[in-house]
């Protein structure tokens, strides 16, 4: 474990169901993730990727073992602590989950408003700036129904990033996108790691974006079976 790393997982186990239906979803997970890195979690369906991601993202209670997120132990953490921690995180899911009745800008603003009332003018300018970075400057007043799939997912990314989260958890964020749109979303997250030291953990099946990862963790049947870091040349090394 490296104290300074934003995520440190040790001896983590997780089970679903009770009695005869009890099933182990994660076994003996040890993992430490460096600040500013882009880590990809991959593995077959049912291998525990989403379970691990939601545990690290304070979206599920830790049953057994330890997760230290941003210096705080999640095992036994109180709900109030989890809520405070979640405010320092960003989430992007496969379904973009935009509100259909709100414009692109209003959807992104919600990413700030969940943090409480702030300076409305500042929030709006941060929103416009983030949409601009994501190439959506001319779409701020569009409703989701009038945006393409890639544009909608970029709005969802803007919403996750606008509050400047320290860690981003993304679960198959490019699944619904074509190659170029998917690559752009991941490049954006990678750039955030460089410029803001944002840490990203992303689940994906998308072979096309593996080459952008700093590190690829492979899971099978609830266990980590592979851990590959890219070399400075960008080529994966065993
Ligand atoms: P992945 O994201 O890699 O497809 P999951 O983390 O969703 O895998 O699931 C891991 C295992 O845990 C699977 O066997 C799945 O059926 C089981 N599982 C996941 N969520 C639940 C749940 N809410 N209730 C019962 N079993 C679940
Ligand atoms: Mg999943």
PDB file of C-alpha atoms and ligand atoms in Angstrom:
ATOM      1  CA  UNK A   1       0.000   0.000   0.000  1.00  0.00           C
ATOM      2  CA  UNK A   2       1.192   3.477  -0.852  1.00  0.00           C
ATOM      3  CA  UNK A   3      -0.306   5.960   1.629  1.00  0.00           C
ATOM      4  CA  UNK A   4      -0.224   8.801  -0.821  1.00  0.00           C
ATOM      5  CA  UNK A   5      -2.197   6.967  -3.508  1.00  0.00           C
ATOM      6  CA  UNK A   6      -5.847   7.987  -3.800  1.00  0.00           C
ATOM      7  CA  UNK A   7      -7.064   4.375  -3.773  1.00  0.00           C
ATOM      8  CA  UNK A   8      -5.689   1.537  -1.660  1.00  0.00           C
ATOM      9  CA  UNK A   9      -7.574  -1.757  -1.560  1.00  0.00           C
ATOM     10  CA  UNK A  10      -6.413  -4.589   0.702  1.00  0.00           C
ATOM     11  CA  UNK A  11      -7.860  -8.045   1.325  1.00  0.00           C
ATOM     12  CA  UNK A  12     -11.212  -7.092  -0.144  1.00  0.00           C
ATOM     13  CA  UNK A  13     -13.958  -9.726  -0.393  1.00  0.00           C
ATOM     14  CA  UNK A  14     -17.567  -9.211  -1.375  1.00  0.00           C
ATOM     15  CA  UNK A  15     -20.604 -11.474  -1.348  1.00  0.00           C
ATOM     16  CA  UNK A  16     -24.127 -11.241  -2.705  1.00  0.00           C
ATOM     17  CA  UNK A  17     -27.151 -13.128  -1.433  1.00  0.00           C
ATOM     18  CA  UNK A  18     -27.724 -15.114   1.716  1.00  0.00           C
ATOM     19  CA  UNK A  19     -27.899 -18.786   2.636  1.00  0.00           C
ATOM     20  CA  UNK A  20     -27.627 -21.129  -0.311  1.00  0.00           C
ATOM     21  CA  UNK A  21     -27.806 -18.223  -2.728  1.00  0.00           C
ATOM     22  CA  UNK A  22     -24.712 -16.631  -1.198  1.00  0.00           C
ATOM     23  CA  UNK A  23     -22.154 -16.067  -3.911  1.00  0.00           C
ATOM     24  CA  UNK A  24     -18.700 -14.546  -3.779  1.00  0.00           C
ATOM     25  CA  UNK A  25     -18.374 -11.666  -6.233  1.00  0.00           C
ATOM     26  CA  UNK A  26     -14.882 -10.500  -5.200  1.00  0.00           C
ATOM     27  CA  UNK A  27     -12.039 -12.444  -3.604  1.00  0.00           C
ATOM     28  CA  UNK A  28      -8.842 -11.191  -2.068  1.00  0.00           C
ATOM     29  CA  UNK A  29      -8.472  -7.976  -4.016  1.00  0.00           C
ATOM     30  CA  UNK A  30      -5.306  -5.955  -3.373  1.00  0.00           C
ATOM     31  CA  UNK A  31      -4.847  -2.850  -5.448  1.00  0.00           C
ATOM     32  CA  UNK A  32      -3.173   0.530  -5.143  1.00  0.00           C
ATOM     33  CA  UNK A  33      -3.841   3.196  -7.747  1.00  0.00           C
ATOM     34  CA  UNK A  34      -1.588   6.187  -8.389  1.00  0.00           C
ATOM     35  CA  UNK A  35      -2.783   9.760  -8.550  1.00  0.00           C
ATOM     36  CA  UNK A  36      -3.244  11.110 -12.071  1.00  0.00           C
ATOM     37  CA  UNK A  37      -3.325   7.682 -13.702  1.00  0.00           C
ATOM     38  CA  UNK A  38      -5.862   6.185 -16.088  1.00  0.00           C
ATOM     39  CA  UNK A  39      -6.544   2.591 -15.068  1.00  0.00           C
ATOM     40  CA  UNK A  40      -8.729   0.246 -17.071  1.00  0.00           C
ATOM     41  CA  UNK A  41     -10.549  -2.684 -15.479  1.00  0.00           C
ATOM     42  CA  UNK A  42     -11.349  -5.438 -17.906  1.00  0.00           C
ATOM     43  CA  UNK A  43     -12.619  -8.995 -17.819  1.00  0.00           C
ATOM     44  CA  UNK A  44     -15.598 -11.100 -18.837  1.00  0.00           C
ATOM     45  CA  UNK A  45     -19.138 -10.249 -17.842  1.00  0.00           C
ATOM     46  CA  UNK A  46     -19.764 -11.236 -14.227  1.00  0.00           C
ATOM     47  CA  UNK A  47     -16.083 -11.065 -13.230  1.00  0.00           C
ATOM     48  CA  UNK A  48     -16.755  -8.400 -10.582  1.00  0.00           C
ATOM     49  CA  UNK A  49     -15.705  -5.185 -12.328  1.00  0.00           C
ATOM     50  CA  UNK A  50     -18.794  -3.177 -11.485  1.00  0.00           C
ATOM     51  CA  UNK A  51     -18.857  -4.511  -7.935  1.00  0.00           C
ATOM     52  CA  UNK A  52     -15.260  -3.387  -7.394  1.00  0.00           C
ATOM     53  CA  UNK A  53     -15.866  -0.004  -9.031  1.00  0.00           C
ATOM     54  CA  UNK A  54     -18.959   0.724  -6.947  1.00  0.00           C
ATOM     55  CA  UNK A  55     -17.204  -0.325  -3.743  1.00  0.00           C
ATOM     56  CA  UNK A  56     -14.268   1.999  -4.478  1.00  0.00           C
ATOM     57  CA  UNK A  57     -16.733   4.758  -5.423  1.00  0.00           C
ATOM     58  CA  UNK A  58     -18.623   4.711  -2.099  1.00  0.00           C
ATOM     59  CA  UNK A  59     -21.746   3.434  -3.848  1.00  0.00           C
ATOM     60  CA  UNK A  60     -21.790   0.165  -1.898  1.00  0.00           C
ATOM     61  CA  UNK A  61     -20.876  -0.822   1.650  1.00  0.00           C
ATOM     62  CA  UNK A  62     -17.585  -2.643   2.222  1.00  0.00           C
ATOM     63  CA  UNK A  63     -18.248  -6.041   3.860  1.00  0.00           C
ATOM     64  CA  UNK A  64     -14.795  -7.483   4.326  1.00  0.00           C
ATOM     65  CA  UNK A  65     -11.332  -6.018   3.894  1.00  0.00           C
ATOM     66  CA  UNK A  66     -10.185  -2.464   3.465  1.00  0.00           C
ATOM     67  CA  UNK A  67     -10.589   0.309   0.944  1.00  0.00           C
ATOM     68  CA  UNK A  68      -8.835   3.581   1.654  1.00  0.00           C
ATOM     69  CA  UNK A  69     -10.178   6.287  -0.620  1.00  0.00           C
ATOM     70  CA  UNK A  70      -8.543   9.713  -0.473  1.00  0.00           C
ATOM     71  CA  UNK A  71      -7.035   8.763   2.867  1.00  0.00           C
ATOM     72  CA  UNK A  72     -10.280   7.573   4.449  1.00  0.00           C
ATOM     73  CA  UNK A  73     -11.214   4.012   5.355  1.00  0.00           C
ATOM     74  CA  UNK A  74     -14.514   2.993   3.762  1.00  0.00           C
ATOM     75  CA  UNK A  75     -15.005  -0.184   5.802  1.00  0.00           C
ATOM     76  CA  UNK A  76     -17.299   0.907   8.620  1.00  0.00           C
ATOM     77  CA  UNK A  77     -17.532   4.488   7.343  1.00  0.00           C
ATOM     78  CA  UNK A  78     -20.676   6.384   8.324  1.00  0.00           C
ATOM     79  CA  UNK A  79     -23.141   7.454   5.658  1.00  0.00           C
ATOM     80  CA  UNK A  80     -22.297  11.121   6.291  1.00  0.00           C
ATOM     81  CA  UNK A  81     -18.608  10.399   5.610  1.00  0.00           C
ATOM     82  CA  UNK A  82     -19.520   8.548   2.406  1.00  0.00           C
ATOM     83  CA  UNK A  83     -21.646  11.483   1.258  1.00  0.00           C
ATOM     84  CA  UNK A  84     -18.746  13.897   1.857  1.00  0.00           C
ATOM     85  CA  UNK A  85     -16.376  11.626  -0.030  1.00  0.00           C
ATOM     86  CA  UNK A  86     -18.770  11.187  -2.980  1.00  0.00           C
ATOM     87  CA  UNK A  87     -18.657  14.951  -3.492  1.00  0.00           C
ATOM     88  CA  UNK A  88     -14.984  14.596  -4.334  1.00  0.00           C
ATOM     89  CA  UNK A  89     -15.721  11.945  -6.988  1.00  0.00           C
ATOM     90  CA  UNK A  90     -17.098  11.915 -10.505  1.00  0.00           C
ATOM     91  CA  UNK A  91     -19.193   9.138 -12.005  1.00  0.00           C
ATOM     92  CA  UNK A  92     -19.833   8.245 -15.641  1.00  0.00           C
ATOM     93  CA  UNK A  93     -22.035   5.302 -16.547  1.00  0.00           C
ATOM     94  CA  UNK A  94     -22.827   3.463 -19.756  1.00  0.00           C
ATOM     95  CA  UNK A  95     -26.232   5.061 -20.005  1.00  0.00           C
ATOM     96  CA  UNK A  96     -25.580   8.772 -19.978  1.00  0.00           C
ATOM     97  CA  UNK A  97     -28.482   9.428 -17.551  1.00  0.00           C
ATOM     98  CA  UNK A  98     -29.092  12.948 -18.774  1.00  0.00           C
ATOM     99  CA  UNK A  99     -32.348  14.629 -17.873  1.00  0.00           C
ATOM    100  CA  UNK A 100     -34.265  14.830 -21.117  1.00  0.00           C
ATOM    101  CA  UNK A 101     -36.106  18.003 -20.140  1.00  0.00           C
ATOM    102  CA  UNK A 102     -32.923  19.938 -19.357  1.00  0.00           C
ATOM    103  CA  UNK A 103     -30.510  21.465 -21.856  1.00  0.00           C
ATOM    104  CA  UNK A 104     -26.881  20.369 -22.087  1.00  0.00           C
ATOM    105  CA  UNK A 105     -25.835  23.328 -19.935  1.00  0.00           C
ATOM    106  CA  UNK A 106     -28.560  22.679 -17.336  1.00  0.00           C
ATOM    107  CA  UNK A 107     -27.523  19.032 -17.101  1.00  0.00           C
ATOM    108  CA  UNK A 108     -23.902  20.008 -16.490  1.00  0.00           C
ATOM    109  CA  UNK A 109     -24.932  22.672 -13.959  1.00  0.00           C
ATOM    110  CA  UNK A 110     -26.548  19.903 -11.936  1.00  0.00           C
ATOM    111  CA  UNK A 111     -23.064  18.453 -11.483  1.00  0.00           C
ATOM    112  CA  UNK A 112     -22.231  21.607  -9.533  1.00  0.00           C
ATOM    113  CA  UNK A 113     -25.536  22.191  -7.806  1.00  0.00           C
ATOM    114  CA  UNK A 114     -25.406  18.844  -5.998  1.00  0.00           C
ATOM    115  CA  UNK A 115     -22.559  20.404  -4.025  1.00  0.00           C
ATOM    116  CA  UNK A 116     -24.893  23.031  -2.619  1.00  0.00           C
ATOM    117  CA  UNK A 117     -25.715  26.578  -3.595  1.00  0.00           C
ATOM    118  CA  UNK A 118     -22.817  28.481  -5.068  1.00  0.00           C
ATOM    119  CA  UNK A 119     -22.172  31.594  -7.079  1.00  0.00           C
ATOM    120  CA  UNK A 120     -24.586  31.131  -9.997  1.00  0.00           C
ATOM    121  CA  UNK A 121     -22.518  33.205 -12.422  1.00  0.00           C
ATOM    122  CA  UNK A 122     -19.350  31.272 -11.591  1.00  0.00           C
ATOM    123  CA  UNK A 123     -21.191  27.956 -11.926  1.00  0.00           C
ATOM    124  CA  UNK A 124     -22.513  28.936 -15.316  1.00  0.00           C
ATOM    125  CA  UNK A 125     -19.114  30.007 -16.605  1.00  0.00           C
ATOM    126  CA  UNK A 126     -17.522  26.753 -15.334  1.00  0.00           C
ATOM    127  CA  UNK A 127     -20.289  24.854 -17.129  1.00  0.00           C
ATOM    128  CA  UNK A 128     -19.812  26.670 -20.419  1.00  0.00           C
ATOM    129  CA  UNK A 129     -16.046  26.267 -20.133  1.00  0.00           C
ATOM    130  CA  UNK A 130     -16.346  22.501 -19.573  1.00  0.00           C
ATOM    131  CA  UNK A 131     -18.763  22.064 -22.490  1.00  0.00           C
ATOM    132  CA  UNK A 132     -16.355  24.090 -24.614  1.00  0.00           C
ATOM    133  CA  UNK A 133     -13.415  21.833 -23.653  1.00  0.00           C
ATOM    134  CA  UNK A 134     -15.507  18.846 -24.719  1.00  0.00           C
ATOM    135  CA  UNK A 135     -16.269  20.422 -28.083  1.00  0.00           C
ATOM    136  CA  UNK A 136     -19.872  21.267 -27.286  1.00  0.00           C
ATOM    137  CA  UNK A 137     -19.711  25.067 -27.191  1.00  0.00           C
ATOM    138  CA  UNK A 138     -22.374  25.306 -29.892  1.00  0.00           C
ATOM    139  CA  UNK A 139     -24.656  22.787 -28.173  1.00  0.00           C
ATOM    140  CA  UNK A 140     -25.092  24.308 -24.709  1.00  0.00           C
ATOM    141  CA  UNK A 141     -28.790  25.084 -25.212  1.00  0.00           C
ATOM    142  CA  UNK A 142     -29.679  21.802 -26.914  1.00  0.00           C
ATOM    143  CA  UNK A 143     -31.941  19.259 -25.271  1.00  0.00           C
ATOM    144  CA  UNK A 144     -30.532  15.699 -25.139  1.00  0.00           C
ATOM    145  CA  UNK A 145     -33.114  14.596 -27.712  1.00  0.00           C
ATOM    146  CA  UNK A 146     -31.394  16.822 -30.255  1.00  0.00           C
ATOM    147  CA  UNK A 147     -27.869  15.559 -29.548  1.00  0.00           C
ATOM    148  CA  UNK A 148     -26.084  12.528 -31.015  1.00  0.00           C
ATOM    149  CA  UNK A 149     -25.098   9.595 -28.790  1.00  0.00           C
ATOM    150  CA  UNK A 150     -21.504  10.811 -28.651  1.00  0.00           C
ATOM    151  CA  UNK A 151     -22.568  14.345 -27.794  1.00  0.00           C
ATOM    152  CA  UNK A 152     -24.833  13.103 -25.002  1.00  0.00           C
ATOM    153  CA  UNK A 153     -22.052  11.048 -23.508  1.00  0.00           C
ATOM    154  CA  UNK A 154     -19.751  14.072 -23.657  1.00  0.00           C
ATOM    155  CA  UNK A 155     -22.373  16.087 -21.760  1.00  0.00           C
ATOM    156  CA  UNK A 156     -22.354  13.319 -19.135  1.00  0.00           C
ATOM    157  CA  UNK A 157     -18.566  13.548 -18.988  1.00  0.00           C
ATOM    158  CA  UNK A 158     -18.783  17.333 -18.615  1.00  0.00           C
ATOM    159  CA  UNK A 159     -21.248  16.880 -15.760  1.00  0.00           C
ATOM    160  CA  UNK A 160     -18.875  14.465 -14.019  1.00  0.00           C
ATOM    161  CA  UNK A 161     -15.841  16.705 -14.513  1.00  0.00           C
ATOM    162  CA  UNK A 162     -17.241  20.177 -13.909  1.00  0.00           C
ATOM    163  CA  UNK A 163     -16.840  19.971 -10.135  1.00  0.00           C
ATOM    164  CA  UNK A 164     -13.159  19.070 -10.590  1.00  0.00           C
ATOM    165  CA  UNK A 165     -13.377  15.659  -8.891  1.00  0.00           C
ATOM    166  CA  UNK A 166     -10.261  14.019  -7.514  1.00  0.00           C
ATOM    167  CA  UNK A 167     -11.240  10.540  -8.705  1.00  0.00           C
ATOM    168  CA  UNK A 168     -13.471   9.537 -11.615  1.00  0.00           C
ATOM    169  CA  UNK A 169     -15.178   6.158 -11.784  1.00  0.00           C
ATOM    170  CA  UNK A 170     -16.485   5.232 -15.220  1.00  0.00           C
ATOM    171  CA  UNK A 171     -18.394   2.035 -16.024  1.00  0.00           C
ATOM    172  CA  UNK A 172     -18.303   1.262 -19.751  1.00  0.00           C
ATOM    173  CA  UNK A 173     -18.604   4.934 -20.684  1.00  0.00           C
ATOM    174  CA  UNK A 174     -17.918   4.318 -24.360  1.00  0.00           C
ATOM    175  CA  UNK A 175     -20.151   1.291 -24.872  1.00  0.00           C
ATOM    176  CA  UNK A 176     -22.786   3.266 -26.756  1.00  0.00           C
ATOM    177  CA  UNK A 177     -20.342   5.325 -28.789  1.00  0.00           C
ATOM    178  CA  UNK A 178     -18.681   4.902 -32.153  1.00  0.00           C
ATOM    179  CA  UNK A 179     -14.920   4.544 -32.281  1.00  0.00           C
ATOM    180  CA  UNK A 180     -14.038   8.193 -32.639  1.00  0.00           C
ATOM    181  CA  UNK A 181     -16.472   9.468 -30.024  1.00  0.00           C
ATOM    182  CA  UNK A 182     -15.298   6.799 -27.590  1.00  0.00           C
ATOM    183  CA  UNK A 183     -11.645   7.641 -28.146  1.00  0.00           C
ATOM    184  CA  UNK A 184     -12.350  11.329 -27.609  1.00  0.00           C
ATOM    185  CA  UNK A 185     -14.049  10.723 -24.290  1.00  0.00           C
ATOM    186  CA  UNK A 186     -11.141   8.637 -23.027  1.00  0.00           C
ATOM    187  CA  UNK A 187      -8.540  11.088 -24.352  1.00  0.00           C
ATOM    188  CA  UNK A 188     -10.359  13.793 -22.433  1.00  0.00           C
ATOM    189  CA  UNK A 189     -10.150  11.780 -19.199  1.00  0.00           C
ATOM    190  CA  UNK A 190      -6.505  11.066 -19.821  1.00  0.00           C
ATOM    191  CA  UNK A 191      -5.788  14.765 -20.383  1.00  0.00           C
ATOM    192  CA  UNK A 192      -7.497  15.527 -17.060  1.00  0.00           C
ATOM    193  CA  UNK A 193      -5.017  13.200 -15.403  1.00  0.00           C
ATOM    194  CA  UNK A 194      -2.146  15.178 -16.873  1.00  0.00           C
ATOM    195  CA  UNK A 195      -3.479  18.685 -16.234  1.00  0.00           C
ATOM    196  CA  UNK A 196      -5.465  18.300 -13.007  1.00  0.00           C
ATOM    197  CA  UNK A 197      -3.966  15.089 -11.567  1.00  0.00           C
ATOM    198  CA  UNK A 198      -7.420  13.542 -11.771  1.00  0.00           C
ATOM    199  CA  UNK A 199      -7.349   9.788 -11.205  1.00  0.00           C
ATOM    200  CA  UNK A 200      -9.602   7.705 -13.458  1.00  0.00           C
ATOM    201  CA  UNK A 201     -10.679   4.095 -13.042  1.00  0.00           C
ATOM    202  CA  UNK A 202     -12.656   2.843 -16.012  1.00  0.00           C
ATOM    203  CA  UNK A 203     -14.383  -0.433 -16.804  1.00  0.00           C
ATOM    204  CA  UNK A 204     -14.370  -1.224 -20.488  1.00  0.00           C
ATOM    205  CA  UNK A 205     -14.573  -4.069 -22.975  1.00  0.00           C
ATOM    206  CA  UNK A 206     -13.434  -1.692 -25.653  1.00  0.00           C
ATOM    207  CA  UNK A 207     -10.156  -2.983 -27.096  1.00  0.00           C
ATOM    208  CA  UNK A 208      -9.753   0.198 -29.085  1.00  0.00           C
ATOM    209  CA  UNK A 209      -9.031   2.308 -26.030  1.00  0.00           C
ATOM    210  CA  UNK A 210      -6.715  -0.024 -24.147  1.00  0.00           C
ATOM    211  CA  UNK A 211      -3.673   1.640 -25.667  1.00  0.00           C
ATOM    212  CA  UNK A 212      -4.589   4.889 -23.911  1.00  0.00           C
ATOM    213  CA  UNK A 213      -4.445   3.309 -20.459  1.00  0.00           C
ATOM    214  CA  UNK A 214      -1.549   3.756 -18.057  1.00  0.00           C
ATOM    215  CA  UNK A 215      -2.476   0.457 -16.497  1.00  0.00           C
ATOM    216  CA  UNK A 216      -4.756  -2.462 -17.338  1.00  0.00           C
ATOM    217  CA  UNK A 217      -6.152  -4.678 -14.581  1.00  0.00           C
ATOM    218  CA  UNK A 218      -7.729  -7.948 -15.720  1.00  0.00           C
ATOM    219  CA  UNK A 219     -10.352  -9.679 -13.616  1.00  0.00           C
ATOM    220  CA  UNK A 220     -11.747 -13.194 -13.710  1.00  0.00           C
ATOM    221  CA  UNK A 221     -14.260 -14.717 -11.317  1.00  0.00           C
ATOM    222  CA  UNK A 222     -13.869 -11.943  -8.788  1.00  0.00           C
ATOM    223  CA  UNK A 223     -10.078 -11.953  -8.732  1.00  0.00           C
ATOM    224  CA  UNK A 224      -7.317  -9.892 -10.271  1.00  0.00           C
ATOM    225  CA  UNK A 225      -5.522 -12.117 -12.759  1.00  0.00           C
ATOM    226  CA  UNK A 226      -3.459  -9.550 -14.629  1.00  0.00           C
ATOM    227  CA  UNK A 227      -1.922  -6.140 -13.989  1.00  0.00           C
ATOM    228  CA  UNK A 228      -0.070  -4.470 -16.855  1.00  0.00           C
ATOM    229  CA  UNK A 229       1.477  -1.010 -16.915  1.00  0.00           C
ATOM    230  CA  UNK A 230       2.266   0.812 -20.088  1.00  0.00           C
ATOM    231  CA  UNK A 231       5.901   1.774 -20.559  1.00  0.00           C
ATOM    232  CA  UNK A 232       6.869   5.387 -21.296  1.00  0.00           C
ATOM    233  CA  UNK A 233       6.802   4.495 -24.990  1.00  0.00           C
ATOM    234  CA  UNK A 234       3.133   3.730 -24.589  1.00  0.00           C
ATOM    235  CA  UNK A 235       3.541   0.030 -25.314  1.00  0.00           C
ATOM    236  CA  UNK A 236       2.203  -2.331 -22.647  1.00  0.00           C
ATOM    237  CA  UNK A 237       4.859  -4.246 -20.717  1.00  0.00           C
ATOM    238  CA  UNK A 238       4.152  -7.463 -18.828  1.00  0.00           C
TER     239      UNK A 238
HETATM  240  P1  LIG B   1     -19.118  -7.317 -14.137  1.00  0.00           P
HETATM  241  O1  LIG B   1     -19.320  -5.858 -13.921  1.00  0.00           O
HETATM  242  O2  LIG B   1     -17.690  -7.709 -14.296  1.00  0.00           O
HETATM  243  O3  LIG B   1     -19.965  -7.849 -15.259  1.00  0.00           O
HETATM  244  P2  LIG B   1     -20.483  -7.604 -11.588  1.00  0.00           P
HETATM  245  O4  LIG B   1     -19.609  -6.913 -10.608  1.00  0.00           O
HETATM  246  O5  LIG B   1     -21.679  -6.866 -12.052  1.00  0.00           O
HETATM  247  O6  LIG B   1     -19.609  -8.096 -12.820  1.00  0.00           O
HETATM  248  O7  LIG B   1     -20.971  -8.967 -10.964  1.00  0.00           O
HETATM  249  C1  LIG B   1     -20.101  -9.879 -10.332  1.00  0.00           C
HETATM  250  C2  LIG B   1     -20.909 -11.072  -9.829  1.00  0.00           C
HETATM  251  O8  LIG B   1     -21.779 -10.648  -8.788  1.00  0.00           O
HETATM  252  C3  LIG B   1     -21.776 -11.716 -10.889  1.00  0.00           C
HETATM  253  O9  LIG B   1     -21.811 -13.092 -10.650  1.00  0.00           O
HETATM  254  C4  LIG B   1     -23.130 -11.103 -10.645  1.00  0.00           C
HETATM  255  O10 LIG B   1     -24.148 -11.971 -11.051  1.00  0.00           O
HETATM  256  C5  LIG B   1     -23.125 -10.906  -9.152  1.00  0.00           C
HETATM  257  N1  LIG B   1     -23.934  -9.740  -8.747  1.00  0.00           N
HETATM  258  C6  LIG B   1     -23.699  -8.455  -9.099  1.00  0.00           C
HETATM  259  N2  LIG B   1     -24.591  -7.623  -8.553  1.00  0.00           N
HETATM  260  C7  LIG B   1     -25.436  -8.417  -7.836  1.00  0.00           C
HETATM  261  C8  LIG B   1     -26.582  -8.167  -7.025  1.00  0.00           C
HETATM  262  N3  LIG B   1     -27.038  -6.919  -6.846  1.00  0.00           N
HETATM  263  N4  LIG B   1     -27.190  -9.223  -6.452  1.00  0.00           N
HETATM  264  C9  LIG B   1     -26.722 -10.477  -6.628  1.00  0.00           C
HETATM  265  N5  LIG B   1     -25.652 -10.775  -7.358  1.00  0.00           N
HETATM  266  C10 LIG B   1     -25.010  -9.775  -7.973  1.00  0.00           C
HETATM  267 MG1  LIG B   2     -20.429  -4.437 -15.043  1.00  0.00          MG
END
